[in-house]
Structures are given as C-alpha cells and as structure tokens.
XYZ file of C-alpha atoms in Angstrom:
676
model
C -185.212 -196.278 128.259
C -187.424 -196.953 125.379
C -186.938 -200.876 123.631
C -187.204 -201.374 120.042
C -190.659 -203.387 121.091
C -191.813 -199.953 122.676
C -190.654 -198.499 119.226
C -193.048 -200.714 117.272
C -196.040 -200.522 119.032
C -197.008 -197.240 117.759
C -197.521 -193.421 118.832
C -196.814 -193.472 122.719
C -200.199 -191.951 123.876
C -201.243 -193.132 127.245
C -199.264 -191.985 128.908
C -197.859 -189.349 126.923
C -193.769 -189.059 127.228
C -192.702 -185.937 128.940
C -192.096 -182.965 126.499
C -187.941 -182.266 127.294
C -187.889 -179.874 124.473
C -184.682 -179.655 122.467
C -181.872 -181.268 124.209
C -178.786 -179.583 124.979
C -175.078 -180.565 124.185
C -176.066 -181.692 120.699
C -176.296 -179.652 117.278
C -179.634 -178.717 116.159
C -180.835 -177.493 113.143
C -181.000 -173.951 112.085
C -184.228 -171.887 112.704
C -186.227 -171.857 110.030
C -188.088 -168.550 108.578
C -191.277 -169.833 106.532
C -193.391 -166.723 107.092
C -196.602 -167.881 107.324
C -199.686 -166.122 107.417
C -202.407 -166.829 110.387
C -204.582 -168.838 108.142
C -200.989 -170.956 107.161
C -200.242 -171.607 110.947
C -203.562 -172.993 111.637
C -203.095 -175.092 108.447
C -199.923 -176.126 109.607
C -201.151 -177.231 113.394
C -204.209 -178.626 111.518
C -201.895 -181.081 109.936
C -199.704 -181.638 112.818
C -202.653 -182.755 115.440
C -204.078 -185.050 112.726
C -201.812 -187.586 114.074
C -203.560 -187.355 117.523
C -206.883 -188.397 118.809
C -209.151 -185.389 119.697
C -208.539 -185.801 123.646
C -204.923 -185.225 123.616
C -205.300 -182.489 120.770
C -205.941 -179.073 123.188
C -202.623 -179.757 125.132
C -200.520 -180.517 122.100
C -201.766 -177.569 120.248
C -200.100 -175.285 122.393
C -196.798 -176.680 122.361
C -196.715 -176.969 118.654
C -197.638 -173.828 118.224
C -194.535 -172.920 120.130
C -192.293 -175.002 118.352
C -193.633 -173.416 114.720
C -192.752 -169.716 116.542
C -189.731 -170.596 117.636
C -188.217 -173.069 115.046
C -190.356 -172.643 112.207
C -191.516 -175.965 111.798
C -193.404 -178.586 113.988
C -190.518 -181.368 114.966
C -193.058 -182.748 117.583
C -189.932 -182.837 120.251
C -192.125 -184.742 122.822
C -192.231 -187.641 120.918
C -188.558 -187.767 120.066
C -187.632 -191.341 121.281
C -185.657 -192.164 124.621
C -183.852 -194.754 123.021
C -180.448 -195.509 122.052
C -180.584 -194.639 118.200
C -178.211 -196.989 116.172
C -178.154 -199.676 114.241
C -179.220 -202.961 116.059
C -178.233 -206.435 114.561
C -180.977 -207.197 112.113
C -182.346 -210.267 114.359
C -183.382 -207.727 117.418
C -186.019 -206.112 115.276
C -189.543 -207.379 116.299
C -190.442 -207.883 112.534
C -192.384 -210.369 110.241
C -189.983 -210.038 107.338
C -186.138 -209.629 107.025
C -187.029 -207.063 104.604
C -188.833 -204.568 107.448
C -186.361 -205.452 109.758
C -183.626 -204.332 107.361
C -185.347 -200.839 106.679
C -185.808 -200.286 110.181
C -181.935 -200.810 111.095
C -181.109 -198.394 108.106
C -183.895 -195.847 109.308
C -182.188 -195.788 112.965
C -178.717 -195.947 111.392
C -179.886 -192.466 109.787
C -180.809 -190.946 113.044
C -177.861 -192.258 114.982
C -176.267 -189.235 116.552
C -172.798 -189.989 115.601
C -174.154 -190.165 112.331
C -176.924 -187.564 111.963
C -176.245 -184.012 111.831
C -179.102 -183.071 113.667
C -180.729 -185.990 115.007
C -183.275 -184.303 117.162
C -184.802 -182.176 114.265
C -184.440 -185.686 111.863
C -181.498 -183.915 109.875
C -179.053 -186.571 108.710
C -176.697 -184.484 106.549
C -176.746 -181.442 104.514
C -178.348 -178.694 106.737
C -181.970 -180.022 105.544
C -181.893 -183.662 104.727
C -184.789 -185.402 106.601
C -185.449 -189.034 107.326
C -188.945 -187.901 108.203
C -190.668 -184.653 108.991
C -191.652 -185.102 112.693
C -191.266 -187.992 115.078
C -195.059 -189.000 114.959
C -194.206 -190.469 111.358
C -191.115 -192.066 112.771
C -193.304 -193.844 115.138
C -195.710 -195.019 112.592
C -193.320 -196.164 110.228
C -191.855 -198.201 112.676
C -194.978 -199.678 113.637
C -196.069 -200.311 109.884
C -192.776 -202.215 109.426
C -193.074 -204.425 112.298
C -196.448 -205.124 111.500
C -195.574 -205.669 107.510
C -195.629 -209.454 105.887
C -194.421 -210.307 102.495
C -197.671 -209.397 100.940
C -197.552 -205.763 101.346
C -195.626 -202.487 100.598
C -195.976 -199.251 102.939
C -196.110 -196.208 101.003
C -194.449 -192.961 102.327
C -195.223 -189.625 101.068
C -192.584 -187.050 102.092
C -192.174 -188.508 105.596
C -195.934 -189.445 106.189
C -196.540 -193.142 106.046
C -199.561 -193.242 104.022
C -200.237 -197.243 105.074
C -199.724 -200.928 104.051
C -201.215 -201.751 101.010
C -201.443 -205.203 99.421
C -198.978 -206.091 96.861
C -197.184 -209.302 95.642
C -194.369 -210.956 97.169
C -191.951 -209.822 94.515
C -192.892 -205.968 94.821
C -190.999 -203.286 97.089
C -191.972 -203.634 100.485
C -191.602 -199.782 100.685
C -191.713 -197.147 98.157
C -190.777 -193.568 99.188
C -191.395 -190.226 97.471
C -189.904 -187.169 98.808
C -190.541 -183.620 97.695
C -192.607 -184.399 94.468
C -193.748 -181.039 94.189
C -195.797 -179.592 90.622
C -192.881 -178.136 89.033
C -193.878 -174.784 88.798
C -194.545 -174.488 92.666
C -190.997 -176.077 93.140
C -189.213 -172.874 94.483
C -187.198 -171.938 97.713
C -189.692 -169.800 99.384
C -192.942 -172.366 98.395
C -190.651 -175.291 99.918
C -190.068 -173.685 103.128
C -193.899 -173.203 103.508
C -194.840 -176.447 102.630
C -192.438 -177.982 104.875
C -193.463 -175.748 107.565
C -197.268 -177.009 106.810
C -195.954 -180.599 107.224
C -196.862 -181.412 103.456
C -193.442 -182.072 101.777
C -190.458 -182.849 102.927
C -186.212 -182.609 101.553
C -184.978 -185.912 101.482
C -181.621 -184.816 99.912
C -180.181 -187.837 98.527
C -179.895 -190.940 100.918
C -181.234 -189.438 104.097
C -184.969 -189.681 103.109
C -184.571 -192.855 101.112
C -182.891 -194.193 104.612
C -179.741 -195.413 102.653
C -176.911 -192.637 104.437
C -173.882 -194.506 105.844
C -171.958 -191.909 107.264
C -169.503 -189.535 105.412
C -167.437 -193.003 104.477
C -169.743 -192.480 101.624
C -168.151 -189.387 100.299
C -164.837 -190.028 101.869
C -164.430 -192.782 98.793
C -165.586 -190.590 96.364
C -163.608 -187.638 97.491
C -160.410 -189.656 97.559
C -161.249 -190.637 93.680
C -162.227 -187.432 92.455
C -159.102 -185.859 94.268
C -156.743 -188.711 92.894
C -158.350 -188.158 89.210
C -157.951 -184.757 89.688
C -154.053 -185.109 90.398
C -154.063 -187.120 87.054
C -156.230 -184.341 84.915
C -155.059 -181.316 86.150
C -151.162 -181.737 87.936
C -150.554 -184.786 85.758
C -149.586 -186.388 88.888
C -150.264 -189.984 90.142
C -148.598 -189.455 93.536
C -150.419 -186.067 95.448
C -147.860 -185.961 98.138
C -146.409 -182.683 98.702
C -149.593 -180.946 96.805
C -151.909 -179.122 98.787
C -155.945 -179.524 98.494
C -157.944 -176.459 99.964
C -161.594 -176.450 100.769
C -164.490 -175.879 103.380
C -167.217 -178.285 105.326
C -166.538 -180.585 107.934
C -170.332 -181.455 108.723
C -172.494 -184.383 107.380
C -170.871 -184.909 104.083
C -168.556 -182.563 103.665
C -166.914 -183.998 106.872
C -165.459 -186.689 104.691
C -162.607 -184.230 102.961
C -160.115 -184.901 106.034
C -159.713 -188.419 105.792
C -160.044 -188.174 102.067
C -156.865 -185.995 101.862
C -155.002 -187.960 103.870
C -155.964 -191.154 102.222
C -154.895 -189.415 98.715
C -151.633 -188.840 100.292
C -151.853 -184.486 100.055
C -152.264 -181.856 102.099
C -156.062 -181.072 103.122
C -156.756 -177.741 104.640
C -160.555 -177.562 105.410
C -162.353 -174.695 106.916
C -165.284 -175.140 109.087
C -167.104 -172.213 110.641
C -168.917 -174.568 113.442
C -166.714 -175.819 116.210
C -168.920 -179.170 116.748
C -168.710 -180.161 113.563
C -164.793 -179.452 113.705
C -164.655 -181.424 117.061
C -166.628 -184.071 115.989
C -164.296 -184.994 112.899
C -161.443 -184.758 115.172
C -162.962 -186.753 117.869
C -163.628 -189.579 115.261
C -159.862 -189.426 114.138
C -161.156 -187.933 110.474
C -159.304 -184.886 111.143
C -155.612 -184.861 112.355
C -155.187 -181.294 113.254
C -157.244 -178.397 114.584
C -156.209 -174.419 114.553
C -158.011 -171.379 114.426
C -155.089 -169.416 113.787
C -154.527 -168.706 110.138
C -150.381 -168.048 110.773
C -150.447 -171.456 112.578
C -152.251 -173.028 109.484
C -150.011 -171.292 106.716
C -146.730 -172.588 108.915
C -148.252 -176.253 108.947
C -149.333 -175.936 105.358
C -145.889 -174.973 104.534
C -143.910 -177.655 106.756
C -146.242 -180.550 105.165
C -146.016 -179.194 101.492
C -142.125 -179.167 101.885
C -141.705 -182.472 103.845
C -144.471 -184.106 101.997
C -146.546 -185.256 105.105
C -150.112 -186.489 104.706
C -152.273 -183.826 106.258
C -155.565 -182.967 107.358
C -155.799 -179.638 108.829
C -159.036 -178.098 110.108
C -159.157 -174.499 110.282
C -161.869 -173.108 112.598
C -163.070 -169.886 110.778
C -164.587 -168.752 107.494
C -163.086 -170.113 104.292
C -163.317 -166.670 102.738
C -160.522 -165.702 105.265
C -158.620 -168.383 104.573
C -158.878 -167.733 100.544
C -158.013 -164.268 101.101
C -155.023 -165.160 103.535
C -153.700 -167.440 100.538
C -154.082 -164.497 98.072
C -151.790 -162.668 100.349
C -149.097 -165.091 100.676
C -149.043 -164.956 96.765
C -149.158 -161.250 96.668
C -146.325 -160.518 99.324
C -144.094 -163.749 98.940
C -144.969 -164.806 95.206
C -145.411 -168.438 96.707
C -148.667 -170.234 95.239
C -149.633 -172.364 98.331
C -152.653 -174.180 96.970
C -152.606 -176.685 94.089
C -156.108 -177.900 94.366
C -159.230 -176.171 95.599
C -162.876 -176.788 95.908
C -166.092 -176.106 98.255
C -168.173 -178.410 100.117
C -170.411 -176.097 102.008
C -174.074 -176.516 101.846
C -174.645 -174.094 99.100
C -178.012 -175.869 97.729
C -179.375 -174.022 101.251
C -177.238 -170.978 101.088
C -179.765 -168.859 102.971
C -180.918 -171.348 105.745
C -177.474 -172.322 107.421
C -175.994 -173.925 104.161
C -173.493 -170.984 103.833
C -172.270 -168.442 106.640
C -171.188 -165.145 105.540
C -167.305 -164.485 106.438
C -168.515 -160.499 107.621
C -170.089 -162.256 110.819
C -168.829 -164.596 113.164
C -171.044 -168.082 113.618
C -173.324 -167.386 116.664
C -173.878 -163.580 115.344
C -174.933 -165.207 112.110
C -177.399 -167.945 113.315
C -179.055 -164.993 115.458
C -179.267 -162.756 112.144
C -180.521 -165.763 110.009
C -183.597 -165.860 112.582
C -184.008 -162.275 113.360
C -183.619 -160.526 109.814
C -183.320 -163.554 106.839
C -183.423 -160.949 104.056
C -180.149 -159.129 105.517
C -178.589 -162.118 106.291
C -179.176 -163.065 102.534
C -177.489 -160.018 101.241
C -174.445 -160.920 103.484
C -174.213 -164.273 102.214
C -174.310 -162.901 98.703
C -171.741 -160.236 99.637
C -169.157 -163.050 101.076
C -169.970 -165.543 97.691
C -168.377 -162.638 95.686
C -165.386 -162.245 97.923
C -165.221 -166.031 98.036
C -165.224 -166.136 94.175
C -162.674 -163.362 93.769
C -160.124 -164.597 96.119
C -159.983 -168.170 94.231
C -159.974 -166.216 91.002
C -156.758 -164.949 91.694
C -155.094 -167.978 92.891
C -156.718 -169.905 89.794
C -154.851 -167.128 87.474
C -151.714 -168.270 88.677
C -152.048 -171.932 88.304
C -154.205 -173.223 90.753
C -157.131 -175.764 89.655
C -160.290 -175.139 91.205
C -163.557 -177.240 90.675
C -167.257 -177.077 91.786
C -168.085 -179.756 93.797
C -171.553 -180.232 92.700
C -173.051 -178.543 95.838
C -174.414 -175.267 93.883
C -171.386 -172.943 94.921
C -170.987 -171.669 91.400
C -174.510 -171.380 90.946
C -175.123 -169.524 93.901
C -172.031 -167.642 93.205
C -173.516 -166.636 89.840
C -176.635 -165.967 90.958
C -175.179 -163.349 93.564
C -173.154 -161.379 91.061
C -169.779 -163.007 91.639
C -167.185 -163.624 88.343
C -168.132 -167.103 87.483
C -169.186 -166.581 84.044
C -167.502 -168.437 81.080
C -167.970 -166.651 77.561
C -169.964 -168.809 75.261
C -170.981 -171.321 77.667
C -174.049 -172.936 78.171
C -176.213 -172.858 81.078
C -174.954 -175.764 82.964
C -171.019 -174.178 82.526
C -169.387 -171.621 84.352
C -165.638 -170.384 84.711
C -164.799 -173.419 86.607
C -165.416 -177.119 85.888
C -168.258 -179.249 87.717
C -166.110 -182.371 89.048
C -168.529 -184.533 87.053
C -167.748 -182.638 83.842
C -163.885 -182.711 84.249
C -163.004 -185.684 86.780
C -166.229 -188.041 87.587
C -168.430 -187.736 84.243
C -166.294 -190.364 81.952
C -166.363 -192.427 84.955
C -169.699 -192.619 85.280
C -170.177 -193.446 81.456
C -168.040 -196.411 82.210
C -170.797 -197.037 84.422
C -168.795 -196.805 87.808
C -170.780 -195.493 90.722
C -170.741 -195.630 94.285
C -171.981 -199.282 95.140
C -172.957 -199.904 99.001
C -173.583 -202.773 101.254
C -174.421 -202.944 104.998
C -173.985 -205.882 107.056
C -176.808 -206.193 109.047
C -175.475 -208.862 111.930
C -173.180 -205.286 113.099
C -170.413 -207.672 113.372
C -166.906 -206.029 112.035
C -165.796 -209.569 110.882
C -168.816 -209.589 108.181
C -167.571 -206.254 106.801
C -164.155 -207.888 106.870
C -165.600 -210.719 104.915
C -167.008 -208.800 102.678
C -164.233 -206.336 102.150
C -162.155 -209.685 100.832
C -165.251 -210.814 98.597
C -165.278 -207.328 96.729
C -161.485 -207.441 96.159
C -161.043 -210.770 95.165
C -164.035 -210.137 92.671
C -162.284 -206.957 91.465
C -158.650 -208.494 91.173
C -160.292 -211.303 89.453
C -161.913 -209.054 86.704
C -158.466 -207.550 85.957
C -157.040 -211.283 85.194
C -159.724 -211.612 82.826
C -159.308 -208.788 80.631
C -160.736 -205.417 81.233
C -159.887 -202.039 78.930
C -157.357 -199.677 80.639
C -159.672 -197.022 81.740
C -161.953 -199.935 83.629
C -158.450 -201.239 84.839
C -157.122 -198.116 86.343
C -160.642 -197.713 88.304
C -160.644 -201.646 89.684
C -157.363 -200.904 90.940
C -157.919 -197.574 92.548
C -161.110 -199.276 94.231
C -158.910 -202.140 94.993
C -156.319 -199.506 96.913
C -159.224 -197.757 98.458
C -160.871 -201.384 100.041
C -157.537 -201.784 101.535
C -156.868 -198.444 102.965
C -160.559 -198.394 104.459
C -159.885 -201.334 106.623
C -156.678 -199.464 107.910
C -158.320 -196.048 108.178
C -161.208 -196.829 110.529
C -163.963 -195.523 108.316
C -167.250 -197.177 109.899
C -169.534 -194.552 111.535
C -172.659 -196.219 112.541
C -173.623 -199.710 110.754
C -170.995 -201.646 109.727
C -171.074 -200.686 105.950
C -168.634 -200.418 102.942
C -168.679 -198.462 99.583
C -166.661 -198.748 96.137
C -167.099 -197.414 93.073
C -167.751 -199.987 90.627
C -169.247 -200.958 87.264
C -172.439 -203.228 86.135
C -170.089 -206.434 85.692
C -168.421 -205.694 89.384
C -171.451 -204.490 91.199
C -173.522 -207.893 89.949
C -170.096 -210.195 90.605
C -169.804 -208.798 94.232
C -173.529 -209.129 94.877
C -173.814 -212.599 93.612
C -170.423 -213.846 95.595
C -171.799 -212.122 98.877
C -175.070 -213.618 98.434
C -173.661 -216.796 97.951
C -171.353 -216.346 101.244
C -174.455 -215.828 103.338
C -175.944 -218.730 102.062
C -172.685 -221.153 103.181
C -173.021 -219.289 106.627
C -169.234 -217.299 106.029
C -171.324 -214.314 106.615
C -174.028 -214.386 109.607
C -176.671 -212.224 108.508
C -178.018 -210.753 105.632
C -176.952 -208.002 103.619
C -178.270 -204.934 102.134
C -177.378 -203.068 98.866
C -177.524 -199.651 98.237
C -175.966 -196.822 96.544
C -175.461 -193.337 96.703
C -178.236 -191.231 94.382
C -175.355 -189.414 93.154
C -174.604 -192.443 90.530
C -174.444 -193.266 86.986
C -178.373 -193.130 86.473
C -179.880 -192.294 89.923
C -179.890 -188.641 89.282
C -180.653 -185.974 86.634
C -179.247 -182.915 87.823
C -177.735 -180.520 85.253
C -175.155 -178.794 87.344
C -173.887 -182.108 88.814
C -174.582 -185.443 87.894
C -175.799 -184.657 84.016
C -173.594 -181.817 83.745
C -171.029 -183.512 81.119
C -174.552 -184.233 78.888
C -174.663 -181.658 75.622
C -177.361 -182.792 73.652
C -179.682 -180.290 75.460
C -181.249 -183.234 77.784
C -179.288 -182.086 80.939
C -182.457 -180.628 82.364
C -184.871 -183.498 81.699
C -185.567 -185.991 84.148
C -186.676 -189.137 82.273
C -183.668 -191.179 83.597
C -183.976 -190.900 87.144
C -188.129 -191.565 86.890
C -187.089 -194.571 84.714
C -184.508 -195.761 87.293
C -186.748 -195.609 90.066
C -189.621 -197.329 88.286
C -187.595 -200.196 86.992
C -185.582 -200.820 89.867
C -189.223 -201.453 91.487
C -190.325 -203.985 89.415
C -186.710 -205.867 88.988
C -186.490 -206.887 92.090
C -185.207 -203.878 94.654
C -186.758 -204.119 98.291
C -187.289 -200.750 98.508
C -187.273 -197.633 96.057
C -187.106 -193.567 96.651
C -188.022 -190.967 94.263
C -186.717 -187.430 95.310
C -186.825 -183.348 94.331
C -183.702 -181.758 95.424
C -180.529 -183.496 96.517
C -177.045 -182.021 96.419
C -177.494 -178.676 94.495
C -181.059 -177.856 96.101
C -184.623 -177.771 95.679
C -186.339 -177.878 92.375
C -182.564 -178.135 90.648
C -182.710 -182.126 90.473
C -184.909 -185.413 90.414
C -182.889 -188.532 92.099
C -183.881 -192.107 92.724
C -182.376 -194.638 95.051
C -182.772 -198.316 96.413
C -182.221 -201.054 98.930
C -181.829 -204.554 98.085
C -181.586 -207.147 100.850
C -179.770 -210.017 100.040
C -180.602 -213.131 102.259
C -178.727 -216.083 100.659
C -181.475 -217.117 98.592
C -181.483 -217.833 94.729
C -184.263 -215.268 94.397
C -182.092 -212.726 96.109
C -179.244 -213.561 93.695
C -181.927 -213.316 90.688
C -182.925 -210.219 91.794
C -179.674 -208.646 92.133
C -178.360 -209.909 88.699
C -181.513 -208.133 87.111
C -181.959 -205.175 89.295
C -178.086 -204.042 88.991
C -177.786 -204.870 85.252
C -180.723 -202.261 85.055
C -179.669 -199.586 87.395
C -176.326 -199.080 85.849
C -177.043 -199.586 82.012
C -180.039 -197.033 82.084
C -177.230 -194.571 82.536
C -174.936 -195.533 80.419
C -177.368 -195.959 77.818
C -178.351 -192.475 78.095
C -175.218 -191.186 78.066
C -174.384 -193.135 75.334
C -177.035 -191.948 73.140
C -176.217 -188.159 74.456
C -172.703 -188.653 72.624
C -170.405 -189.843 75.294
C -167.714 -192.158 73.494
C -166.902 -194.653 76.928
C -170.496 -194.958 76.921
C -170.667 -196.028 73.145
C -168.096 -198.778 74.353
C -169.256 -199.537 77.272
C -173.085 -200.054 76.317
C -171.781 -201.894 73.023
C -169.827 -204.423 75.143
C -172.899 -205.017 77.537
C -175.049 -206.264 74.494
C -172.220 -208.782 73.052
C -172.680 -210.026 76.473
C -176.218 -209.839 76.928
C -177.933 -210.740 73.944
C -181.621 -209.742 75.289
C -179.999 -206.111 75.459
C -180.645 -203.650 72.550
C -179.887 -200.119 72.778
C -180.431 -197.478 70.477
C -177.156 -196.192 69.238
C -176.647 -192.640 67.832
C -175.033 -191.934 64.699
C -172.575 -189.191 64.538
C -172.933 -186.071 62.423
C -169.521 -185.885 60.925
C -169.864 -183.303 58.652
C -170.564 -179.746 60.387
C -171.342 -178.377 56.996
C -174.605 -179.963 57.083
C -175.459 -178.173 59.989
C -174.523 -174.665 58.988
C -176.250 -175.229 55.598
C -179.360 -176.590 57.211
C -179.505 -173.543 59.684
C -178.369 -170.764 57.026
C -181.485 -172.269 54.693
C-alpha cells in the first residue's frame, strides 16, 4: 500500500508499478469514441509519453495505445496509486504550507471511491467531470503541492501541472483553468478529440476545481428547490402526500432521494445503472428499490394516501416510468405526480449521460461503443417519447421544470415538443428551475456556500453547524426582509436536518445557502473559533460554481436574465479574477459544467481559514466580492430583488458603488423609436 509520503515523491518510475489495468468491481466511465485519425493517435501517444523519460517510453507506448483503442482515452491505469484514496486529516500531508495540504485533501476527496463516480478514470461526477486527465498529472500535482512554499503558485492547464511559479504570499497558491478552448472550436466533437489528445479537459464545476463534497452539496439545493417549487406551483408550505418524480441517482443526481425525504414528499427516482442505485441504497440515501413498475405504483399510492415521506428507486428507464404514469391517468383518471423534473446527465447525452428507453443498460453501453451514430439516433427518439409523456401529465396539472441539466435543450435539438410560443432562445415550454424557483434567491445573494473541516473530526463539523445556525438566528433577530428571513429559516431547518440524516460522504463537509452578510459572518465566526481552539484544524471555504456570480449559463444560472446578456461570460471571468486578488487560496475557471461543453463558463474558489487575522480579512474581502459581483449584474439586468439587495449593500458599505439602471416606464417611447 502506497503512503502519502510516497505519493508526494513524484511519478513512480524505478521500479515501474505493475500495470493492473481496469479494476473489477467498481464503476467505470463509458468508452469514448473520439474517431481519431492515425496521425491524431500518434499525437495523443506523443503527448502522453512527454511525462516519462525515453528509456521507458517504448514499454508505455504499447499499453497507452491499447488504452486509447479500448477506451478512447489514455488514463494511464498503470499509475493509478495503490492507496486508500480519501480526505486524510490535514496534518498527515507532508507539505510545507497548510494551503497546499488543504488542496491535497480536497483532491483526494474528489477521487475517493465513496465520492467519485468513476474513480479510476478520475471522474468525480456528471459522467465526465474530470479531476485530472490522467494519473501522471495526479502524481506531479501532488509532488508540486508537497514542495510548494507561500511564495509560489501552482498553475494547472486542463489537468496538466504547468509548474510552480514565484508569487507574493497574498496571491493564490493555485490557479486552475479547464477547457479554455477558443469559442469557434468549443464544440462537442472537437472536445472529444482534444480530450483524447490530452490537451483539454471537462472539469464540470467542482470536479476540476477540487471542491466537490459528495452529493450532500446538491441535496441541499434540491431540498430548497422542491420546497420553493411547492410554494410556487402548489401553494403548499408542507409537501406531505405530494409526489415528486425524476431520474438519476449518480454523482450529482444521487442527492434527489434524500432531498425528497427531507422535504417531506414522496420521491420516485428512476435509474438505469443498478450500481448507482445500490450505492445510494447502501449509503442510506435511498429507502427502497424496485424493478417492478406495478410495485412502484402501488407504493407511490400508499405513501401518497398516508402522507409518508418516501424515497423509492425504480431500477429502469425513466421513460417507462413516465409512460406508466400516463397509463394510470388514462385508465383511472388519477394524476399521481404533482412535481416532476430530470437529472440525467443530459449535458452529455450521446456518451453515457442519457440512456435510450429502447435498450437495456448493458445493451445500450455496447451500442454506444460499437455504433455511436445509431446510439445518438435512439437517444433522440427516446427524448421525444420522454417529453411526450411529460406533456400529457403536465396538461392535467403536474408541474415540471428543467433542472439545468440541458434536458429541454437536448430534447429541442431532438425534435421534441418543448417549444414556447414567442419565447427567446433560453426559454422552453417548461421553465428552468433558475427562472421560476432559484433565480430570485440568487438575486437576493443566496447561494451554495460550503466548508470542509480538515481535521476530519465530526465534532468539528458539529461545532461549525452550531456556529452557522447561531449566526443566521442572530441575523433574523437583528431584522431582515421577509424574503431573506424565509431563506434563513429554510437553511436553519436544513442544518438541523443535515445532522440527523448522515449526509457526510467523504470529507467532513457542510453546505447551506446564504447571502453575502451570512457568508461573511459565518466565515468570521468559524475563523475565530479556530483561533480559540474550539475547532481543531483549519477549515476550507468554497461553494458550488452554481451560484450568484460564479457562472454564466444561459440555460441555467443566468436563464432569468432578459436584457440580452445571458450569453455573455463577463461575470464568471470577473468573479475568477476578482477572487484571486481579494484573497482566495485557489481559483478555477471552466468551460462547461452542468449544461455541457461550450454552453457555459463557470468559476470557483477555495479559501483556507487558519484562525489568523489575515484569514479573517481575506474572507471579508473575497466573500463580499464573490456575492456582490453577481447581485450587481442581476440588478443591472433589471431584477427587482437584486436592485434592493445591492442598494442595501451600498448603504452598509461606503466604499461600494454600483451603476444602477433606470427603468423605462413608458413603453410608447420604445414603440415610437422603433417605428421611426
């Protein structure tokens, strides 16, 4: 078994580790089909061999060529380390700085088999959310981090460790970019080739920025989404007896089962991959499993009638589930679903993110590698059936929303009936959950704030939970608006429920949705608790890139921006740059994430709190910008919530000045100008 000290020595070359290939008994990424020419295959091999000295290149070239042929990518399985991959307590990492040790902890958490979707392919979630492109990059990055001082910065180019460069202490210790491809070449086909060549990488959101905390992150967001969907669509504060139907129990979507129960409703979630289903059931996140639709319908009816909170996993294709619900409606007149959505990885529909209903799971995987064109055709036919069933139920009163996974976008491209008459390019028959549910919450400054206790001690996490609740309760007592108060109450409820529902998978982490004031206050309180010894070790702050200002995504995060700038990426880039010089320990900027390659630019950060006064000042400065950047952008686009939020921020901070928009009150001015 390899030790952490050995991991930090660099690539193991003398002797070479045994090549054990793909491990059995764990999930593996789908076979990729980049369709490389002979010259491109040579280039992919040349690029991979650059990491190794000439004397071993001949031996490695043959096995790398075999990986490329069998799997469509060179993962370098020989160098997959023989270590228990997990987040070790920060003091165990042989580093010169706490910042570097914190980054190593987060990298290993992203690759923990209990956290990662396809750990041996370095995929954390979403089917293709890479931490690195190959295992050589892992070894080099860990070596650099172990050597790093507070006067150096590690630069990462799409998984490739470019090296350590001199920089001042206040600069970030790590700068990450993933998939920064020139726009005209940012297509799916180009991506498949460039990833196979080893020159770019899809970092998803928090996979390639080393900030994933397991599906807990999206449990919380899903709880808030379902609660607010109930308020908006059903007029209900309590969801007992209401039924939420969706699909996906993988990396991110695996959260849906637990979220449904916390929200108090009946969740029925379809999943084609039995391994993912069993993983969530074993973790206690999924209460029941069945591959029988008759049984599923019977349990749904029973739980609905008795108002029992239930998470039921259907092992099968979600299209079959939707069509069975249509059959029940047609034959009994009973609408069994109140709320509906989808969390298949539709950002990656033709490479394992969505499986067609016409085939079983294993048969579909074989077709994906043997005939990708036919697979694509079946996926598009399946999407049309998928939408047709949803439309029938929605016409009778079920409320469906797009969960930001590019489901409606891909359905539209497949020819499904999702058009909305007179709509712009970002609108469909059904709203994005950002447009109807979470958009105004973002405009208030609320988003997925996270922290990780690097001691690995659950007691430290419990202490931070208590601190966060106390901060939010104190803010309510000081007086906040009705909208903000409701969100604080939802998040206090979440923290209490999180402690009872065993949500930690991997690192000792927590998430809550908070606004600028809440994030800064929680960070300051946690930092002071570290300095006073109430928390044993540093705490890492981060967030999902899916936040107020982290992401420009016209079909998700910025889908409720209607001034024509939804396709502009200034906000995410400014967020990345601004966080870097305001105190972040590391920053990341990605192409892709959530809705797919070429559809979004998103940025994230990590900030280490070590109890020092400097850490407190960094947190105040950086977290304020990290939120206010997005609120100001939403204010300028005309959002009323954002307008009030940024005005309040300016009243509280005399150095903040934001350009405020004037409303055009007389539409006739526009009509006359256009006619003229």
